mmCIF file of C-alpha atoms in Angstrom:
data_model
loop_
_atom_site.group_PDB
_atom_site.id
_atom_site.type_symbol
_atom_site.label_atom_id
_atom_site.label_comp_id
_atom_site.label_asym_id
_atom_site.label_seq_id
_atom_site.Cartn_x
_atom_site.Cartn_y
_atom_site.Cartn_z
ATOM 1 C CA UNK A 1 11.325 14.881 26.801
ATOM 2 C CA UNK A 2 14.931 13.747 27.217
ATOM 3 C CA UNK A 3 16.307 11.188 29.643
ATOM 4 C CA UNK A 4 19.981 11.472 30.511
ATOM 5 C CA UNK A 5 21.862 8.221 30.908
ATOM 6 C CA UNK A 6 25.544 8.789 31.625
ATOM 7 C CA UNK A 7 27.017 10.840 28.791
ATOM 8 C CA UNK A 8 24.283 9.903 26.275
ATOM 9 C CA UNK A 9 20.950 11.558 25.714
ATOM 10 C CA UNK A 10 18.064 9.272 24.764
ATOM 11 C CA UNK A 11 14.976 10.650 23.053
ATOM 12 C CA UNK A 12 11.721 9.415 24.577
ATOM 13 C CA UNK A 13 9.430 11.193 22.099
ATOM 14 C CA UNK A 14 9.495 12.796 18.665
ATOM 15 C CA UNK A 15 7.740 15.831 17.225
ATOM 16 C CA UNK A 16 5.988 15.344 13.887
ATOM 17 C CA UNK A 17 5.926 18.653 11.993
ATOM 18 C CA UNK A 18 3.249 17.399 9.592
ATOM 19 C CA UNK A 19 2.721 18.539 6.014
ATOM 20 C CA UNK A 20 2.663 22.231 6.901
ATOM 21 C CA UNK A 21 3.594 24.303 9.933
ATOM 22 C CA UNK A 22 1.281 27.184 8.990
ATOM 23 C CA UNK A 23 -1.831 27.481 11.160
ATOM 24 C CA UNK A 24 -4.162 28.466 8.296
ATOM 25 C CA UNK A 25 -3.360 25.221 6.455
ATOM 26 C CA UNK A 26 -4.283 22.889 9.313
ATOM 27 C CA UNK A 27 -8.093 22.949 8.931
ATOM 28 C CA UNK A 28 -8.080 22.353 5.119
ATOM 29 C CA UNK A 29 -5.520 19.549 5.610
ATOM 30 C CA UNK A 30 -7.695 17.964 8.302
ATOM 31 C CA UNK A 31 -10.820 18.035 6.118
ATOM 32 C CA UNK A 32 -8.939 16.807 3.023
ATOM 33 C CA UNK A 33 -7.184 13.892 4.721
ATOM 34 C CA UNK A 34 -10.235 12.893 6.758
ATOM 35 C CA UNK A 35 -12.226 12.687 3.520
ATOM 36 C CA UNK A 36 -9.488 10.709 1.758
ATOM 37 C CA UNK A 37 -9.161 8.354 4.730
ATOM 38 C CA UNK A 38 -12.906 7.647 4.880
ATOM 39 C CA UNK A 39 -13.105 7.094 1.107
ATOM 40 C CA UNK A 40 -10.139 4.677 1.270
ATOM 41 C CA UNK A 41 -11.510 2.658 4.201
ATOM 42 C CA UNK A 42 -15.092 2.510 2.861
ATOM 43 C CA UNK A 43 -14.019 1.780 -0.736
ATOM 44 C CA UNK A 44 -11.583 -0.992 0.123
ATOM 45 C CA UNK A 45 -13.932 -2.328 2.805
ATOM 46 C CA UNK A 46 -16.731 -2.664 0.237
ATOM 47 C CA UNK A 47 -14.399 -4.563 -2.096
ATOM 48 C CA UNK A 48 -13.469 -7.016 0.691
ATOM 49 C CA UNK A 49 -17.145 -7.494 1.632
ATOM 50 C CA UNK A 50 -18.230 -7.938 -1.999
ATOM 51 C CA UNK A 51 -15.538 -10.591 -2.580
ATOM 52 C CA UNK A 52 -16.365 -12.396 0.668
ATOM 53 C CA UNK A 53 -20.143 -12.472 0.067
ATOM 54 C CA UNK A 54 -20.264 -13.181 -3.689
ATOM 55 C CA UNK A 55 -19.305 -16.798 -4.454
ATOM 56 C CA UNK A 56 -18.719 -15.852 -8.109
ATOM 57 C CA UNK A 57 -15.702 -13.801 -6.951
ATOM 58 C CA UNK A 58 -14.134 -16.679 -5.019
ATOM 59 C CA UNK A 59 -11.282 -16.912 -7.533
ATOM 60 C CA UNK A 60 -7.495 -16.443 -7.103
ATOM 61 C CA UNK A 61 -7.545 -12.980 -8.720
ATOM 62 C CA UNK A 62 -10.143 -11.614 -6.305
ATOM 63 C CA UNK A 63 -8.562 -13.410 -3.362
ATOM 64 C CA UNK A 64 -5.340 -11.471 -4.066
ATOM 65 C CA UNK A 65 -7.369 -8.281 -4.578
ATOM 66 C CA UNK A 66 -9.004 -8.714 -1.138
ATOM 67 C CA UNK A 67 -5.531 -8.972 0.387
ATOM 68 C CA UNK A 68 -4.449 -5.836 -1.499
ATOM 69 C CA UNK A 69 -7.516 -3.962 -0.225
ATOM 70 C CA UNK A 70 -6.807 -5.063 3.348
ATOM 71 C CA UNK A 71 -3.186 -3.907 2.990
ATOM 72 C CA UNK A 72 -4.398 -0.543 1.629
ATOM 73 C CA UNK A 73 -6.759 -0.009 4.574
ATOM 74 C CA UNK A 74 -3.962 -0.919 6.977
ATOM 75 C CA UNK A 75 -1.434 1.288 5.164
ATOM 76 C CA UNK A 76 -3.550 4.430 5.364
ATOM 77 C CA UNK A 77 -4.505 3.615 8.979
ATOM 78 C CA UNK A 78 -0.866 3.599 10.147
ATOM 79 C CA UNK A 79 -0.309 7.281 9.436
ATOM 80 C CA UNK A 80 -3.448 9.327 8.736
ATOM 81 C CA UNK A 81 -5.395 8.863 12.045
ATOM 82 C CA UNK A 82 -2.357 9.993 14.069
ATOM 83 C CA UNK A 83 -1.879 12.992 11.786
ATOM 84 C CA UNK A 84 -5.562 13.937 12.123
ATOM 85 C CA UNK A 85 -5.378 13.575 15.907
ATOM 86 C CA UNK A 86 -2.279 15.791 16.042
ATOM 87 C CA UNK A 87 -4.011 18.490 13.982
ATOM 88 C CA UNK A 88 -7.155 18.302 16.120
ATOM 89 C CA UNK A 89 -5.321 18.368 19.473
ATOM 90 C CA UNK A 90 -2.652 20.826 18.216
ATOM 91 C CA UNK A 91 -0.035 18.427 19.530
ATOM 92 C CA UNK A 92 2.903 17.201 17.446
ATOM 93 C CA UNK A 93 4.302 14.623 19.838
ATOM 94 C CA UNK A 94 4.564 10.867 19.375
ATOM 95 C CA UNK A 95 6.304 8.543 21.804
ATOM 96 C CA UNK A 96 9.475 6.709 20.777
ATOM 97 C CA UNK A 97 7.738 3.313 20.966
ATOM 98 C CA UNK A 98 4.729 4.508 18.940
ATOM 99 C CA UNK A 99 7.043 6.040 16.348
ATOM 100 C CA UNK A 100 8.992 2.808 15.868
ATOM 101 C CA UNK A 101 5.728 0.816 15.686
ATOM 102 C CA UNK A 102 4.290 3.221 13.107
ATOM 103 C CA UNK A 103 7.461 2.969 11.016
ATOM 104 C CA UNK A 104 7.404 -0.846 11.199
ATOM 105 C CA UNK A 105 3.838 -1.187 9.902
ATOM 106 C CA UNK A 106 4.203 1.552 7.283
ATOM 107 C CA UNK A 107 7.106 -0.421 5.754
ATOM 108 C CA UNK A 108 5.156 -3.703 5.952
ATOM 109 C CA UNK A 109 2.137 -2.407 4.049
ATOM 110 C CA UNK A 110 4.041 -0.527 1.319
ATOM 111 C CA UNK A 111 6.214 -3.610 0.683
ATOM 112 C CA UNK A 112 3.226 -5.994 0.686
ATOM 113 C CA UNK A 113 1.496 -3.828 -1.947
ATOM 114 C CA UNK A 114 4.558 -4.228 -4.152
ATOM 115 C CA UNK A 115 4.707 -8.020 -3.711
ATOM 116 C CA UNK A 116 0.954 -8.489 -4.214
ATOM 117 C CA UNK A 117 1.076 -6.580 -7.515
ATOM 118 C CA UNK A 118 3.718 -9.069 -8.666
ATOM 119 C CA UNK A 119 1.596 -12.034 -7.534
ATOM 120 C CA UNK A 120 -1.472 -10.613 -9.295
ATOM 121 C CA UNK A 121 0.561 -10.198 -12.499
ATOM 122 C CA UNK A 122 1.560 -13.874 -12.326
ATOM 123 C CA UNK A 123 -2.108 -14.810 -11.858
ATOM 124 C CA UNK A 124 -3.047 -12.872 -15.033
ATOM 125 C CA UNK A 125 -0.135 -14.500 -16.897
ATOM 126 C CA UNK A 126 -1.429 -17.994 -16.046
ATOM 127 C CA UNK A 127 -5.059 -17.037 -16.836
ATOM 128 C CA UNK A 128 -4.242 -15.652 -20.310
ATOM 129 C CA UNK A 129 -1.229 -17.728 -21.394
ATOM 130 C CA UNK A 130 -2.357 -21.056 -19.897
ATOM 131 C CA UNK A 131 -6.182 -20.810 -19.690
ATOM 132 C CA UNK A 132 -6.824 -24.564 -19.916
ATOM 133 C CA UNK A 133 -4.471 -25.293 -17.014
ATOM 134 C CA UNK A 134 -5.457 -22.246 -14.919
ATOM 135 C CA UNK A 135 -7.458 -24.108 -12.256
ATOM 136 C CA UNK A 136 -4.790 -26.814 -12.038
ATOM 137 C CA UNK A 137 -1.880 -24.381 -11.667
ATOM 138 C CA UNK A 138 -3.631 -21.848 -9.417
ATOM 139 C CA UNK A 139 -4.787 -24.452 -6.913
ATOM 140 C CA UNK A 140 -5.811 -23.342 -3.380
ATOM 141 C CA UNK A 141 -2.485 -24.423 -1.866
ATOM 142 C CA UNK A 142 -0.451 -22.310 -4.322
ATOM 143 C CA UNK A 143 -2.789 -19.319 -3.831
ATOM 144 C CA UNK A 144 -2.316 -19.638 -0.087
ATOM 145 C CA UNK A 145 1.483 -19.729 -0.476
ATOM 146 C CA UNK A 146 1.451 -16.782 -2.920
ATOM 147 C CA UNK A 147 -0.418 -14.781 -0.277
ATOM 148 C CA UNK A 148 1.463 -15.875 2.845
ATOM 149 C CA UNK A 149 4.985 -15.546 1.392
ATOM 150 C CA UNK A 150 4.589 -11.810 0.558
ATOM 151 C CA UNK A 151 3.241 -11.140 4.073
ATOM 152 C CA UNK A 152 6.174 -13.028 5.627
ATOM 153 C CA UNK A 153 8.765 -11.324 3.394
ATOM 154 C CA UNK A 154 7.343 -7.847 4.027
ATOM 155 C CA UNK A 155 7.521 -8.431 7.790
ATOM 156 C CA UNK A 156 11.112 -9.692 7.467
ATOM 157 C CA UNK A 157 12.055 -6.571 5.485
ATOM 158 C CA UNK A 158 10.386 -4.300 8.041
ATOM 159 C CA UNK A 159 11.878 -6.181 10.999
ATOM 160 C CA UNK A 160 15.368 -5.871 9.477
ATOM 161 C CA UNK A 161 15.064 -2.090 9.163
ATOM 162 C CA UNK A 162 13.516 -1.786 12.632
ATOM 163 C CA UNK A 163 16.221 -3.814 14.400
ATOM 164 C CA UNK A 164 18.941 -1.818 12.653
ATOM 165 C CA UNK A 165 17.217 1.419 13.653
ATOM 166 C CA UNK A 166 16.949 0.389 17.313
ATOM 167 C CA UNK A 167 20.745 0.315 17.634
ATOM 168 C CA UNK A 168 20.971 3.993 16.672
ATOM 169 C CA UNK A 169 21.187 6.839 19.166
ATOM 170 C CA UNK A 170 19.037 9.960 18.836
ATOM 171 C CA UNK A 171 20.644 12.929 20.522
ATOM 172 C CA UNK A 172 19.241 16.399 21.145
ATOM 173 C CA UNK A 173 17.138 16.804 18.001
ATOM 174 C CA UNK A 174 13.779 15.037 18.012
ATOM 175 C CA UNK A 175 11.928 16.972 15.292
ATOM 176 C CA UNK A 176 10.780 14.946 12.263
ATOM 177 C CA UNK A 177 9.874 17.070 9.200
ATOM 178 C CA UNK A 178 7.168 14.606 8.174
ATOM 179 C CA UNK A 179 3.533 13.690 8.953
ATOM 180 C CA UNK A 180 4.459 10.207 10.234
ATOM 181 C CA UNK A 181 7.519 8.250 11.363
ATOM 182 C CA UNK A 182 9.138 7.216 8.113
ATOM 183 C CA UNK A 183 12.496 5.440 7.981
ATOM 184 C CA UNK A 184 14.375 8.023 5.907
ATOM 185 C CA UNK A 185 13.780 11.081 8.182
ATOM 186 C CA UNK A 186 14.545 8.966 11.255
ATOM 187 C CA UNK A 187 17.923 7.982 9.811
ATOM 188 C CA UNK A 188 18.685 11.647 9.088
ATOM 189 C CA UNK A 189 17.785 12.528 12.675
ATOM 190 C CA UNK A 190 20.163 10.024 14.301
ATOM 191 C CA UNK A 191 23.567 11.126 15.566
ATOM 192 C CA UNK A 192 24.974 7.580 15.132
ATOM 193 C CA UNK A 193 26.727 6.211 12.077
ATOM 194 C CA UNK A 194 23.904 5.182 9.717
ATOM 195 C CA UNK A 195 26.082 3.774 6.901
ATOM 196 C CA UNK A 196 24.935 0.161 7.503
ATOM 197 C CA UNK A 197 21.284 1.273 7.693
ATOM 198 C CA UNK A 198 21.557 3.194 4.431
ATOM 199 C CA UNK A 199 23.367 0.328 2.692
ATOM 200 C CA UNK A 200 20.704 -2.189 3.792
ATOM 201 C CA UNK A 201 17.966 0.295 2.839
ATOM 202 C CA UNK A 202 19.455 0.607 -0.659
ATOM 203 C CA UNK A 203 20.029 -3.135 -1.225
ATOM 204 C CA UNK A 204 16.731 -4.348 0.294
ATOM 205 C CA UNK A 205 14.741 -1.457 -1.216
ATOM 206 C CA UNK A 206 16.160 -2.143 -4.673
ATOM 207 C CA UNK A 207 15.396 -5.870 -4.332
ATOM 208 C CA UNK A 208 11.845 -5.227 -3.096
ATOM 209 C CA UNK A 209 11.160 -3.042 -6.144
ATOM 210 C CA UNK A 210 13.179 -4.963 -8.760
ATOM 211 C CA UNK A 211 11.966 -8.555 -8.255
ATOM 212 C CA UNK A 212 8.192 -7.865 -8.304
ATOM 213 C CA UNK A 213 8.664 -5.403 -11.190
ATOM 214 C CA UNK A 214 10.658 -8.012 -13.139
ATOM 215 C CA UNK A 215 7.861 -10.555 -12.550
ATOM 216 C CA UNK A 216 5.254 -8.000 -13.686
ATOM 217 C CA UNK A 217 7.308 -7.104 -16.787
ATOM 218 C CA UNK A 218 7.865 -10.765 -17.734
ATOM 219 C CA UNK A 219 4.167 -11.568 -17.174
ATOM 220 C CA UNK A 220 2.942 -8.705 -19.369
ATOM 221 C CA UNK A 221 5.439 -9.438 -22.151
ATOM 222 C CA UNK A 222 4.057 -13.001 -22.265
ATOM 223 C CA UNK A 223 0.469 -11.683 -22.018
ATOM 224 C CA UNK A 224 0.955 -9.251 -24.933
ATOM 225 C CA UNK A 225 2.513 -11.994 -27.072
ATOM 226 C CA UNK A 226 -0.376 -14.352 -26.246
ATOM 227 C CA UNK A 227 -3.012 -11.683 -26.967
ATOM 228 C CA UNK A 228 -1.433 -10.773 -30.328
ATOM 229 C CA UNK A 229 -1.736 -14.415 -31.412
ATOM 230 C CA UNK A 230 -5.547 -14.241 -31.010
ATOM 231 C CA UNK A 231 -7.083 -13.757 -34.464
ATOM 232 C CA UNK A 232 -10.273 -11.816 -33.630
ATOM 233 C CA UNK A 233 -10.234 -8.224 -32.359
ATOM 234 C CA UNK A 234 -13.042 -9.048 -29.933
ATOM 235 C CA UNK A 235 -11.023 -11.936 -28.512
ATOM 236 C CA UNK A 236 -7.954 -9.714 -28.085
ATOM 237 C CA UNK A 237 -9.985 -7.058 -26.284
ATOM 238 C CA UNK A 238 -11.696 -9.612 -24.033
ATOM 239 C CA UNK A 239 -8.364 -11.215 -23.073
ATOM 240 C CA UNK A 240 -6.595 -7.933 -22.384
ATOM 241 C CA UNK A 241 -9.556 -6.401 -20.508
ATOM 242 C CA UNK A 242 -9.187 -9.039 -17.781
ATOM 243 C CA UNK A 243 -5.897 -7.461 -16.703
ATOM 244 C CA UNK A 244 -6.760 -3.807 -17.434
ATOM 245 C CA UNK A 245 -7.477 -2.932 -13.787
ATOM 246 C CA UNK A 246 -4.268 -4.549 -12.544
ATOM 247 C CA UNK A 247 -2.198 -2.823 -15.232
ATOM 248 C CA UNK A 248 -3.702 0.556 -14.274
ATOM 249 C CA UNK A 249 -2.780 0.020 -10.594
ATOM 250 C CA UNK A 250 0.746 -1.098 -11.594
ATOM 251 C CA UNK A 251 1.234 2.043 -13.707
ATOM 252 C CA UNK A 252 -0.029 4.210 -10.842
ATOM 253 C CA UNK A 253 2.254 2.499 -8.284
ATOM 254 C CA UNK A 254 5.460 2.399 -10.309
ATOM 255 C CA UNK A 255 4.709 5.704 -12.028
ATOM 256 C CA UNK A 256 4.688 7.270 -8.560
ATOM 257 C CA UNK A 257 8.103 5.720 -7.769
ATOM 258 C CA UNK A 258 9.600 6.999 -11.032
ATOM 259 C CA UNK A 259 7.982 10.435 -10.815
ATOM 260 C CA UNK A 260 8.929 11.118 -7.206
ATOM 261 C CA UNK A 261 12.304 9.407 -6.767
ATOM 262 C CA UNK A 262 13.951 9.211 -10.201
ATOM 263 C CA UNK A 263 13.100 12.418 -12.027
ATOM 264 C CA UNK A 264 15.052 15.484 -10.824
ATOM 265 C CA UNK A 265 12.918 17.992 -8.981
ATOM 266 C CA UNK A 266 13.360 21.508 -7.651
ATOM 267 C CA UNK A 267 11.778 20.485 -4.340
ATOM 268 C CA UNK A 268 14.044 19.721 -1.395
ATOM 269 C CA UNK A 269 14.447 16.078 -0.238
ATOM 270 C CA UNK A 270 12.132 16.558 2.763
ATOM 271 C CA UNK A 271 9.265 17.757 0.571
ATOM 272 C CA UNK A 272 9.983 15.000 -1.949
ATOM 273 C CA UNK A 273 9.722 12.376 0.800
ATOM 274 C CA UNK A 274 6.439 13.891 1.981
ATOM 275 C CA UNK A 275 4.988 13.889 -1.543
ATOM 276 C CA UNK A 276 6.083 10.286 -2.070
ATOM 277 C CA UNK A 277 4.635 9.203 1.289
ATOM 278 C CA UNK A 278 1.279 10.891 0.593
ATOM 279 C CA UNK A 279 1.057 9.239 -2.832
ATOM 280 C CA UNK A 280 2.000 5.776 -1.509
ATOM 281 C CA UNK A 281 0.117 5.735 1.783
ATOM 282 C CA UNK A 282 -2.972 7.811 0.918
ATOM 283 C CA UNK A 283 -3.588 8.491 -2.785
ATOM 284 C CA UNK A 284 -2.812 5.047 -4.265
ATOM 285 C CA UNK A 285 -4.872 3.100 -1.653
ATOM 286 C CA UNK A 286 -7.745 5.540 -2.250
ATOM 287 C CA UNK A 287 -7.616 5.111 -6.042
ATOM 288 C CA UNK A 288 -7.454 1.294 -6.116
ATOM 289 C CA UNK A 289 -11.173 0.678 -5.286
ATOM 290 C CA UNK A 290 -12.251 3.115 -8.025
ATOM 291 C CA UNK A 291 -9.952 1.486 -10.586
ATOM 292 C CA UNK A 292 -11.147 -2.046 -9.830
ATOM 293 C CA UNK A 293 -14.833 -1.183 -9.444
ATOM 294 C CA UNK A 294 -15.005 0.972 -12.591
ATOM 295 C CA UNK A 295 -13.005 -1.358 -14.869
ATOM 296 C CA UNK A 296 -14.263 -4.757 -13.674
ATOM 297 C CA UNK A 297 -17.787 -5.808 -14.653
ATOM 298 C CA UNK A 298 -17.754 -8.625 -12.091
ATOM 299 C CA UNK A 299 -16.820 -6.208 -9.303
ATOM 300 C CA UNK A 300 -19.496 -3.707 -10.395
ATOM 301 C CA UNK A 301 -22.080 -6.486 -10.319
ATOM 302 C CA UNK A 302 -20.938 -7.714 -6.882
ATOM 303 C CA UNK A 303 -21.017 -4.180 -5.436
ATOM 304 C CA UNK A 304 -24.547 -3.646 -6.798
ATOM 305 C CA UNK A 305 -25.649 -6.907 -5.156
ATOM 306 C CA UNK A 306 -24.025 -5.852 -1.876
ATOM 307 C CA UNK A 307 -25.742 -2.438 -1.906
ATOM 308 C CA UNK A 308 -29.114 -3.993 -2.837
ATOM 309 C CA UNK A 309 -28.714 -6.575 -0.064
ATOM 310 C CA UNK A 310 -28.131 -3.781 2.447
ATOM 311 C CA UNK A 311 -31.160 -1.847 1.199
ATOM 312 C CA UNK A 312 -33.428 -4.888 1.455
ATOM 313 C CA UNK A 313 -32.080 -6.214 4.732
ATOM 314 C CA UNK A 314 -34.672 -6.848 7.540
ATOM 315 C CA UNK A 315 -33.338 -3.848 9.463
ATOM 316 C CA UNK A 316 -34.266 -1.489 6.624
ATOM 317 C CA UNK A 317 -37.783 -2.852 6.010
ATOM 318 C CA UNK A 318 -40.521 -1.241 8.039
ATOM 319 C CA UNK A 319 -43.032 -3.592 9.523
ATOM 320 C CA UNK A 320 -46.600 -2.774 8.492
#
């Protein structure tokens, strides 16, 4: 739907082409992404509940993990439900306002994941390199700041991109070759000069990736040096196992960035963006609960308690 204002044409809605335009692919895609969405929401929801209900997990590490799980649920919920609805209703349209809103929150939750991984690396650095001062350093006030600052920064980053996008004009074309409103395809679609947008995207995007990654790299260099100084093999394994889950998630997150955006590929840029978006917004959030629940004994124990509590709740006990 186009609205003519003077000599300019303003787009009032966009068409999301999705992951495939072939009719025979729509049903398998719907089933696959519905399953992945439910697994992500249930898995991360269980982690949040387990951390909230088990007082043993009321530590900085699990506080940051609960925030990461919440961000993962939110991230997958910005794009997948709309895609599923479009497949089910056989409609590809999304209003201009909804598209901008979807883009805003998709940026927020991808950026917050990045920042939280850096914060969690710092937490592991303090726990392993300064164990005697851990409770003093990681006091509640600092934990609160280390959680709030990433949320504030991610919203500032997203707001910057959104405000710059709002000044652009979208002419006759309103077709987005994507399954949700991502920033990159929207910039390609605009008929305005996007040089400032692309420059800010490059500078801010590089900063958002570089600073947390540098913090993670510094933290793990210090952790490895500290672990190597431990004399017993058992002690080394015990120290390093406390950050095994976080390291796995870091490798998955940054491995995706390197694999999709840095290695040359025969796929065209549109398909590359789709693959990257699926990995960031769907696959990684889905994998995180499995990584943390399978590698962490404390989390396994808390999840067992949560499941047992549900089984033995008054609602599930039949009155004789």
